[in-house]
Amino acid sequence: MDPVEPAVRMPERLSVRDQVLGALRAAIVAGELSPGSVHSAPALAARYEVSATPVREAMALLAREGAVEVLPNRGFRIAERSARELAELAEVRALLEVPVVVGLARTVPSQRWEALRPLARDTAAAAADGDRVAYAASDVAFHRELLALSGNLQLVALAEDLHRRAQWAAATDRARLVSDARQHLGLLDALVAGDVAAVADLARRHLGAAG
């Protein structure tokens, strides 16, 4: 069920559970733990050289995010998303985020949008490198900081949960990542310019194609 793999040492700065959580997220996004594959807590614990308890705790959090399915007495199955599920997630994200972004476009001054430029550039750089793990992190960060300008923390948390659920099965090819990153930059340019019509169009297209 679990192939023998070299141990992966955890960094020291976080709790063991959080270290394992970050490592598992990266492994899933990178495709190292492939959709549909089943993994036991002891095997994953051996891989990361930790006890099984933080692995189970991390997997429980990932199950709440929709990344894995708990299999009683067996372990965890990495989630598989159908095309319909991905389309539904994209639709819900668009319904939630587009009106907020359009509203912000009318009220937020351009210099506040410019502060998001480094995140957009990080996303573009990760896409150009084909680094899906770095792209996923910067993609979430860009959307989080954009929506945070609304001041609605519940919105930010809900949108991020939906975003992560969609990311677990996102396309891995570099061309798709580069295209999505360019949409971030285009959306940011429209927001800085205060072009509300362009913002509405770009946000609908970007979120409607998200996956």
CSV table of C-alpha atoms in Angstrom, one decimal:
chain,number,residue,atom,x,y,z
A,1,MET,CA,0.0,0.0,0.0
A,2,ASP,CA,2.8,2.4,0.9
A,3,PRO,CA,6.1,2.3,-1.1
A,4,VAL,CA,9.3,2.6,0.9
A,5,GLU,CA,10.6,6.2,0.6
A,6,PRO,CA,13.5,8.1,2.1
A,7,ALA,CA,12.8,9.9,5.3
A,8,VAL,CA,12.0,13.6,5.1
A,9,ARG,CA,13.3,15.6,8.0
A,10,MET,CA,11.0,18.3,9.5
A,11,PRO,CA,12.1,21.9,10.2
A,12,GLU,CA,12.4,22.9,13.8
A,13,ARG,CA,10.3,26.1,14.0
A,14,LEU,CA,6.8,24.8,14.1
A,15,SER,CA,4.9,22.3,16.2
A,16,VAL,CA,5.3,18.7,15.0
A,17,ARG,CA,1.7,18.6,13.8
A,18,ASP,CA,2.0,21.8,11.9
A,19,GLN,CA,5.3,20.6,10.3
A,20,VAL,CA,3.7,17.4,9.2
A,21,LEU,CA,0.6,19.3,7.9
A,22,GLY,CA,2.8,21.6,5.8
A,23,ALA,CA,4.8,18.7,4.4
A,24,LEU,CA,1.6,16.7,3.6
A,25,ARG,CA,0.0,19.7,1.9
A,26,ALA,CA,3.1,20.1,-0.2
A,27,ALA,CA,3.3,16.4,-1.1
A,28,ILE,CA,-0.4,16.4,-2.2
A,29,VAL,CA,-0.1,19.5,-4.2
A,30,ALA,CA,3.1,18.3,-5.9
A,31,GLY,CA,1.5,15.0,-6.7
A,32,GLU,CA,3.9,12.9,-4.5
A,33,LEU,CA,0.8,11.6,-2.8
A,34,SER,CA,-1.4,11.0,-5.8
A,35,PRO,CA,-5.2,11.2,-5.9
A,36,GLY,CA,-6.9,7.9,-4.9
A,37,SER,CA,-3.8,6.5,-3.2
A,38,VAL,CA,-4.2,5.2,0.4
A,39,HIS,CA,-1.6,5.8,3.1
A,40,SER,CA,-1.4,4.6,6.7
A,41,ALA,CA,-0.5,6.9,9.6
A,42,PRO,CA,2.4,4.6,10.7
A,43,ALA,CA,3.9,4.6,7.2
A,44,LEU,CA,3.6,8.4,6.9
A,45,ALA,CA,5.1,8.8,10.4
A,46,ALA,CA,8.1,6.7,9.3
A,47,ARG,CA,8.5,8.9,6.2
A,48,TYR,CA,8.6,12.1,8.3
A,49,GLU,CA,10.4,10.5,11.3
A,50,VAL,CA,7.7,11.4,13.8
A,51,SER,CA,5.1,9.5,15.8
A,52,ALA,CA,1.8,8.5,14.3
A,53,THR,CA,-0.2,11.0,16.5
A,54,PRO,CA,0.8,14.2,14.7
A,55,VAL,CA,0.2,12.5,11.4
A,56,ARG,CA,-3.3,11.6,12.4
A,57,GLU,CA,-3.9,15.1,13.7
A,58,ALA,CA,-2.7,16.6,10.5
A,59,MET,CA,-4.7,14.2,8.4
A,60,ALA,CA,-7.8,15.1,10.4
A,61,LEU,CA,-7.3,18.8,9.4
A,62,LEU,CA,-6.7,17.9,5.8
A,63,ALA,CA,-9.9,15.8,5.9
A,64,ARG,CA,-11.8,18.9,7.0
A,65,GLU,CA,-10.3,20.8,4.0
A,66,GLY,CA,-11.4,18.0,1.7
A,67,ALA,CA,-7.9,16.9,0.8
A,68,VAL,CA,-8.2,13.4,2.2
A,69,GLU,CA,-10.8,10.8,3.1
A,70,VAL,CA,-10.6,9.0,6.4
A,71,LEU,CA,-10.7,5.2,6.0
A,72,PRO,CA,-11.5,3.5,9.3
A,73,ASN,CA,-8.8,0.9,10.2
A,74,ARG,CA,-7.0,1.6,7.0
A,75,GLY,CA,-5.7,5.1,6.9
A,76,PHE,CA,-6.4,7.9,4.5
A,77,ARG,CA,-7.2,8.2,0.8
A,78,ILE,CA,-6.0,11.2,-1.1
A,79,ALA,CA,-9.1,13.0,-2.5
A,80,GLU,CA,-10.1,12.7,-6.2
A,81,ARG,CA,-12.2,15.5,-7.7
A,82,SER,CA,-14.5,15.0,-10.6
A,83,ALA,CA,-14.8,17.6,-13.3
A,84,ARG,CA,-18.3,18.4,-12.0
A,85,GLU,CA,-17.0,18.9,-8.4
A,86,LEU,CA,-14.3,21.3,-9.7
A,87,ALA,CA,-16.8,23.2,-11.8
A,88,GLU,CA,-19.1,23.5,-8.7
A,89,LEU,CA,-16.2,24.8,-6.6
A,90,ALA,CA,-15.3,27.4,-9.3
A,91,GLU,CA,-18.9,28.5,-9.4
A,92,VAL,CA,-19.2,28.9,-5.7
A,93,ARG,CA,-15.9,30.8,-5.5
A,94,ALA,CA,-17.1,33.2,-8.3
A,95,LEU,CA,-20.4,33.8,-6.6
A,96,LEU,CA,-18.6,34.6,-3.3
A,97,GLU,CA,-15.6,36.5,-4.5
A,98,VAL,CA,-16.5,38.4,-7.6
A,99,PRO,CA,-19.0,40.8,-6.0
A,100,VAL,CA,-16.6,41.5,-3.2
A,101,VAL,CA,-13.7,42.3,-5.5
A,102,VAL,CA,-15.9,44.5,-7.7
A,103,GLY,CA,-17.1,46.4,-4.6
A,104,LEU,CA,-13.5,46.9,-3.4
A,105,ALA,CA,-12.5,48.1,-6.9
A,106,ARG,CA,-14.9,51.1,-6.2
A,107,THR,CA,-13.5,52.0,-2.8
A,108,VAL,CA,-9.9,50.9,-2.3
A,109,PRO,CA,-7.2,53.4,-3.3
A,110,SER,CA,-4.6,52.3,-5.9
A,111,GLN,CA,-1.7,52.3,-3.5
A,112,ARG,CA,-3.4,49.6,-1.4
A,113,TRP,CA,-3.6,47.4,-4.5
A,114,GLU,CA,0.0,48.1,-5.4
A,115,ALA,CA,1.0,46.5,-2.0
A,116,LEU,CA,-0.2,43.2,-3.5
A,117,ARG,CA,2.2,43.4,-6.4
A,118,PRO,CA,5.0,41.3,-4.8
A,119,LEU,CA,2.5,38.5,-4.2
A,120,ALA,CA,1.4,38.6,-7.8
A,121,ARG,CA,5.0,38.5,-8.9
A,122,ASP,CA,5.8,35.6,-6.6
A,123,THR,CA,2.9,33.7,-8.2
A,124,ALA,CA,4.1,34.5,-11.7
A,125,ALA,CA,7.7,33.4,-10.8
A,126,ALA,CA,6.5,30.1,-9.3
A,127,ALA,CA,4.4,29.5,-12.4
A,128,ALA,CA,7.3,30.2,-14.7
A,129,ASP,CA,9.4,27.6,-12.8
A,130,GLY,CA,6.6,25.1,-12.8
A,131,ASP,CA,6.8,24.9,-9.0
A,132,ARG,CA,3.3,23.8,-8.1
A,133,VAL,CA,3.9,23.9,-4.4
A,134,ALA,CA,5.2,27.5,-4.4
A,135,TYR,CA,2.5,28.5,-6.8
A,136,ALA,CA,-0.3,27.1,-4.6
A,137,ALA,CA,1.1,28.9,-1.5
A,138,SER,CA,1.4,32.3,-3.3
A,139,ASP,CA,-1.9,31.8,-5.1
A,140,VAL,CA,-3.7,31.4,-1.7
A,141,ALA,CA,-1.7,34.3,-0.2
A,142,PHE,CA,-2.7,36.7,-3.1
A,143,HIS,CA,-6.4,35.9,-2.9
A,144,ARG,CA,-6.3,36.0,1.0
A,145,GLU,CA,-4.7,39.5,1.0
A,146,LEU,CA,-7.0,40.8,-1.7
A,147,LEU,CA,-10.1,39.7,0.1
A,148,ALA,CA,-8.7,40.9,3.5
A,149,LEU,CA,-9.2,44.4,2.3
A,150,SER,CA,-12.9,43.8,2.8
A,151,GLY,CA,-12.3,43.6,6.5
A,152,ASN,CA,-14.6,40.5,6.7
A,153,LEU,CA,-12.6,37.7,8.3
A,154,GLN,CA,-15.3,35.1,7.9
A,155,LEU,CA,-15.4,35.8,4.2
A,156,VAL,CA,-11.6,35.4,4.0
A,157,ALA,CA,-11.7,32.1,5.9
A,158,LEU,CA,-14.5,30.7,3.8
A,159,ALA,CA,-13.0,31.7,0.5
A,160,GLU,CA,-9.6,30.2,1.5
A,161,ASP,CA,-11.3,26.9,2.4
A,162,LEU,CA,-13.0,26.8,-1.0
A,163,HIS,CA,-9.7,27.8,-2.7
A,164,ARG,CA,-7.7,25.0,-1.1
A,165,ARG,CA,-10.5,22.4,-1.9
A,166,ALA,CA,-10.1,23.4,-5.6
A,167,GLN,CA,-6.3,23.4,-5.4
A,168,TRP,CA,-6.0,19.8,-4.4
A,169,ALA,CA,-6.9,18.8,-8.0
A,170,ALA,CA,-5.6,21.8,-9.9
A,171,ALA,CA,-3.9,21.4,-13.2
A,172,THR,CA,-0.2,20.7,-12.9
A,173,ASP,CA,1.1,21.8,-16.4
A,174,ARG,CA,3.2,25.0,-16.5
A,175,ALA,CA,1.2,26.6,-19.2
A,176,ARG,CA,-2.0,26.6,-17.0
A,177,LEU,CA,-0.1,27.9,-14.1
A,178,VAL,CA,1.5,30.7,-16.2
A,179,SER,CA,-2.0,31.6,-17.6
A,180,ASP,CA,-3.5,31.8,-14.1
A,181,ALA,CA,-0.6,33.9,-12.8
A,182,ARG,CA,-1.1,36.4,-15.7
A,183,GLN,CA,-4.7,36.7,-14.8
A,184,HIS,CA,-3.6,37.8,-11.3
A,185,LEU,CA,-1.4,40.4,-12.7
A,186,GLY,CA,-4.1,41.6,-15.1
A,187,LEU,CA,-6.7,41.8,-12.4
A,188,LEU,CA,-4.2,43.7,-10.2
A,189,ASP,CA,-3.5,46.2,-13.0
A,190,ALA,CA,-7.3,46.8,-13.5
A,191,LEU,CA,-7.7,47.3,-9.8
A,192,VAL,CA,-4.8,49.8,-9.6
A,193,ALA,CA,-6.4,51.7,-12.6
A,194,GLY,CA,-9.8,51.7,-11.0
A,195,ASP,CA,-11.3,50.1,-14.1
A,196,VAL,CA,-14.4,48.5,-12.4
A,197,ALA,CA,-15.7,47.0,-15.7
A,198,ALA,CA,-12.4,45.3,-16.4
A,199,VAL,CA,-12.2,44.1,-12.8
A,200,ALA,CA,-15.6,42.5,-13.0
A,201,ASP,CA,-14.8,40.8,-16.3
A,202,LEU,CA,-11.3,39.6,-15.2
A,203,ALA,CA,-12.5,38.3,-11.8
A,204,ARG,CA,-15.4,36.4,-13.4
A,205,ARG,CA,-13.0,34.8,-16.0
A,206,HIS,CA,-10.3,34.0,-13.4
A,207,LEU,CA,-12.6,32.5,-10.8
A,208,GLY,CA,-14.8,30.8,-13.3
A,209,ALA,CA,-11.8,28.9,-14.7
A,210,ALA,CA,-10.2,28.3,-11.3
A,211,GLY,CA,-9.4,24.7,-10.5
